[in-house]
Structure formats: structure tokens, C-alpha cells
Coordinates of C-alpha atoms in Angstrom, one line a residue:
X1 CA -12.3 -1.0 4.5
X2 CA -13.5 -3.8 2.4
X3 CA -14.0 -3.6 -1.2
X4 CA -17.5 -4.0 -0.5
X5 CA -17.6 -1.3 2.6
X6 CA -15.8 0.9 0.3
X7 CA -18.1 1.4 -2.8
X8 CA -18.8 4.7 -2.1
X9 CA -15.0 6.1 -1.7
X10 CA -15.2 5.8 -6.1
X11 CA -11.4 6.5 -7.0
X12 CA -10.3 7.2 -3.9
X13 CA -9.6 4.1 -3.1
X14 CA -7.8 3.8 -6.1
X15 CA -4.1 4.4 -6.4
X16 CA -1.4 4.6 -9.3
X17 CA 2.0 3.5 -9.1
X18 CA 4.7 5.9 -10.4
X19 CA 8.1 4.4 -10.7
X20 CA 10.9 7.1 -9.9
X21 CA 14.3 7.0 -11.5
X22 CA 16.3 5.7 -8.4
X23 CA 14.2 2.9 -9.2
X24 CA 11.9 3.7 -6.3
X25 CA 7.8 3.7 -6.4
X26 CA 5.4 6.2 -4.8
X27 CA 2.0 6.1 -4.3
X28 CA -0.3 8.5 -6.2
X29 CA -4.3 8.8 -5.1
X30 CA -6.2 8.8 -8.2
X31 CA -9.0 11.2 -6.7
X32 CA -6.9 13.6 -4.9
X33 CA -3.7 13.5 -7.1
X34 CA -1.8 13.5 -3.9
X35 CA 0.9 10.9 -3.1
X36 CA 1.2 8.8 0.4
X37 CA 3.9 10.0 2.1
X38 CA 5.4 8.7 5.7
X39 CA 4.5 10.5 8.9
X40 CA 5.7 9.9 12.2
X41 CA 4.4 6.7 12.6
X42 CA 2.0 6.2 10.3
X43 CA 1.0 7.6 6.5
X44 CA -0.7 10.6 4.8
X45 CA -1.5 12.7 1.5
X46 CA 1.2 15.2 0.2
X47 CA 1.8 16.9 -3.2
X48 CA 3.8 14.6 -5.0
X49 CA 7.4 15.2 -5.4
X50 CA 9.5 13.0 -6.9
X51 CA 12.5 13.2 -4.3
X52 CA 10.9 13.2 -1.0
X53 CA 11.8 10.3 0.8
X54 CA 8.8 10.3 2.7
X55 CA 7.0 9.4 -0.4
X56 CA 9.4 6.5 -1.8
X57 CA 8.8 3.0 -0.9
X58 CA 11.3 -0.1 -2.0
X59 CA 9.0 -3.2 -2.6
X60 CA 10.3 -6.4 -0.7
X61 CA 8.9 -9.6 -2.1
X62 CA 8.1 -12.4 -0.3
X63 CA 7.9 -16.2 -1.1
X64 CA 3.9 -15.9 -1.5
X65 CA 4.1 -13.5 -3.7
X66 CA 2.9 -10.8 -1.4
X67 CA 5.2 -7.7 -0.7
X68 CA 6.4 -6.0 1.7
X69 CA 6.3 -2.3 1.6
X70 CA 9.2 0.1 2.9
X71 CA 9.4 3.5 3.4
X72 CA 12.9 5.0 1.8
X73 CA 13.2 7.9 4.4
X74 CA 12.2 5.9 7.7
X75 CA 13.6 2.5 6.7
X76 CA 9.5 1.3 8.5
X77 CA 7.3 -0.6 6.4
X78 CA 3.9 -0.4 6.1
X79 CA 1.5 -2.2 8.3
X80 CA -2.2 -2.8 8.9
X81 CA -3.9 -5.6 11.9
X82 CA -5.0 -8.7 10.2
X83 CA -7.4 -9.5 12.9
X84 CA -10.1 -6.4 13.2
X85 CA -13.2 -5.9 15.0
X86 CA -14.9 -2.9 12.4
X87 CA -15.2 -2.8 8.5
X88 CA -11.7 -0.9 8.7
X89 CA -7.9 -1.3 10.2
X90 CA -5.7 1.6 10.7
X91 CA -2.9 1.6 8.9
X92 CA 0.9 2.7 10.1
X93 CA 4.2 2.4 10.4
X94 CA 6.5 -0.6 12.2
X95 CA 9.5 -1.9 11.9
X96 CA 10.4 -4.0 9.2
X97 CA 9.6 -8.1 10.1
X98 CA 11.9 -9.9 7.2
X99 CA 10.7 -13.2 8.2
X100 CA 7.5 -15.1 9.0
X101 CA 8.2 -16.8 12.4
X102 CA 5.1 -16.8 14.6
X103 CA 6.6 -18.3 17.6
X104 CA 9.0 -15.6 17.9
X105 CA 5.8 -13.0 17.7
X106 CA 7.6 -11.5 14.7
X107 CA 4.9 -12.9 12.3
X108 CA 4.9 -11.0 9.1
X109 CA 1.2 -10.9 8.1
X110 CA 0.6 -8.0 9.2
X111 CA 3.1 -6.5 6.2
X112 CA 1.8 -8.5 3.5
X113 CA 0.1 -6.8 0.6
X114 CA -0.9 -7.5 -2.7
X115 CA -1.4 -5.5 -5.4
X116 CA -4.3 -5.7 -8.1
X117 CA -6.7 -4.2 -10.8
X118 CA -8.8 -1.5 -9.2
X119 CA -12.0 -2.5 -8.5
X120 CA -14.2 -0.8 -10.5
X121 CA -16.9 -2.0 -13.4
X122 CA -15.6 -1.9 -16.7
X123 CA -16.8 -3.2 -20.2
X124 CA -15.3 -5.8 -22.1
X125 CA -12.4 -4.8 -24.3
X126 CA -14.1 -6.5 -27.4
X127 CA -16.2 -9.0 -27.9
X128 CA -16.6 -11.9 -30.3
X129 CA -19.7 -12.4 -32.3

């Protein structure tokens, strides 16, 4: 969804970033308190537990400064359409594409994400009179 089509979702759409100490990262829903953990070929929400595999992701950076994200236990990364026809894409699992050549229909794009603020309103942290 966008940010716009996804108002309504509140924290759900929100998720926190726990570092592990094999230096991995999960993925912790901020509404549901549930991590996203790998699934056949595509993602879901489990209790969190810090030594699944399923739920530990390596980040790969790329040149742009976008990342790439890969799951620990399937060695797949993460993946979502760039071109859609609806408000939303699915989102699932492929193999990993390490470099951004479109002739040879390995194109990366499609594993690119960036990571930001949540979007949500907030007040200033001070102000100067």
C-alpha cells in the first residue's frame, strides 16, 4: 500500500528493527509485537524469537543506498513488483539478484528497499521563541 492508502493500518504499518547478537536484524510489528518471519516463499507474523532463522535477515547494501534484504534461513531475499496495477503489491520471496543488469532480466529493483521514519504526525521536539 501507499503511505497514503495506508492511513488507516495506524502502527501496523510500522515496524522496529531489533539487532540480534550474531549481528543479524529481525523485523518486529509494532501493533502486533510479532516478528516477520520467512515462509515458503513468501513472509508472515510469528512470536519473536531471537534464533529462528526464519526471522533473521542480513542487510545487503547497494551503491544507491537502498538494501537488499536476505533471509538467514532460506538464503531468498525479499521482493515486491515495482510495476502494479492496485494500491498494493504482494510481497515474497526470490532468489537473491546481486547486480542490476536489465538486459540480462536480472534487474534488481524489485529488491530495493529503503528504510525511513515512520510515518506518523508528531510534534516538534522544541521550539524556539
Amino acid at each position: 500500500y501507499t503511505p497514503f492508502n495506508s492511513i488507516e493500518f495506524g502502527k501496523a504499518r510500522q515496524w522496529r528493527i531489533l539487532t540480534r547478537s550474531n549481528g543479524k536484524i529481525s523485523f518486529q510489528n509494532v501493533q502486533t509485537g510479532t516478528c516477520m518471519s520467512a515462509y515458503k516463499n513468501g513472509v508472515i507474523h510469528l512470536p519473536c524469537r531471537e534464533n529462528n532463522p526464519s526471522q533473521l535477515w542480513n542487510i545487503n547494501p547497494f551503491s544507491n543506498r537502498a538494501i537488499q534484504l536476505q533471509n538467514e534461513a532460506t538464503k531468498t531475499c525479499l521482493q515486491t513488483p515495482v510495476i502494479r496495477t492496485k494500491n498494493f503489491g504482494s510481497i515474497f520471496l526470490a532468489k537473491c539478484v546481486t547486480q542490476q543488469n536489465p538486459s540480462s532480466g536480472n534487474d534488481n529493483i524489485s529488491q530495493q528497499w529503503v528504510i525511513t521514519a515512520p510515518l506518523t504526525s508528531t510534534p516538534p521536539i522544541f521550539v524556539i521563541d
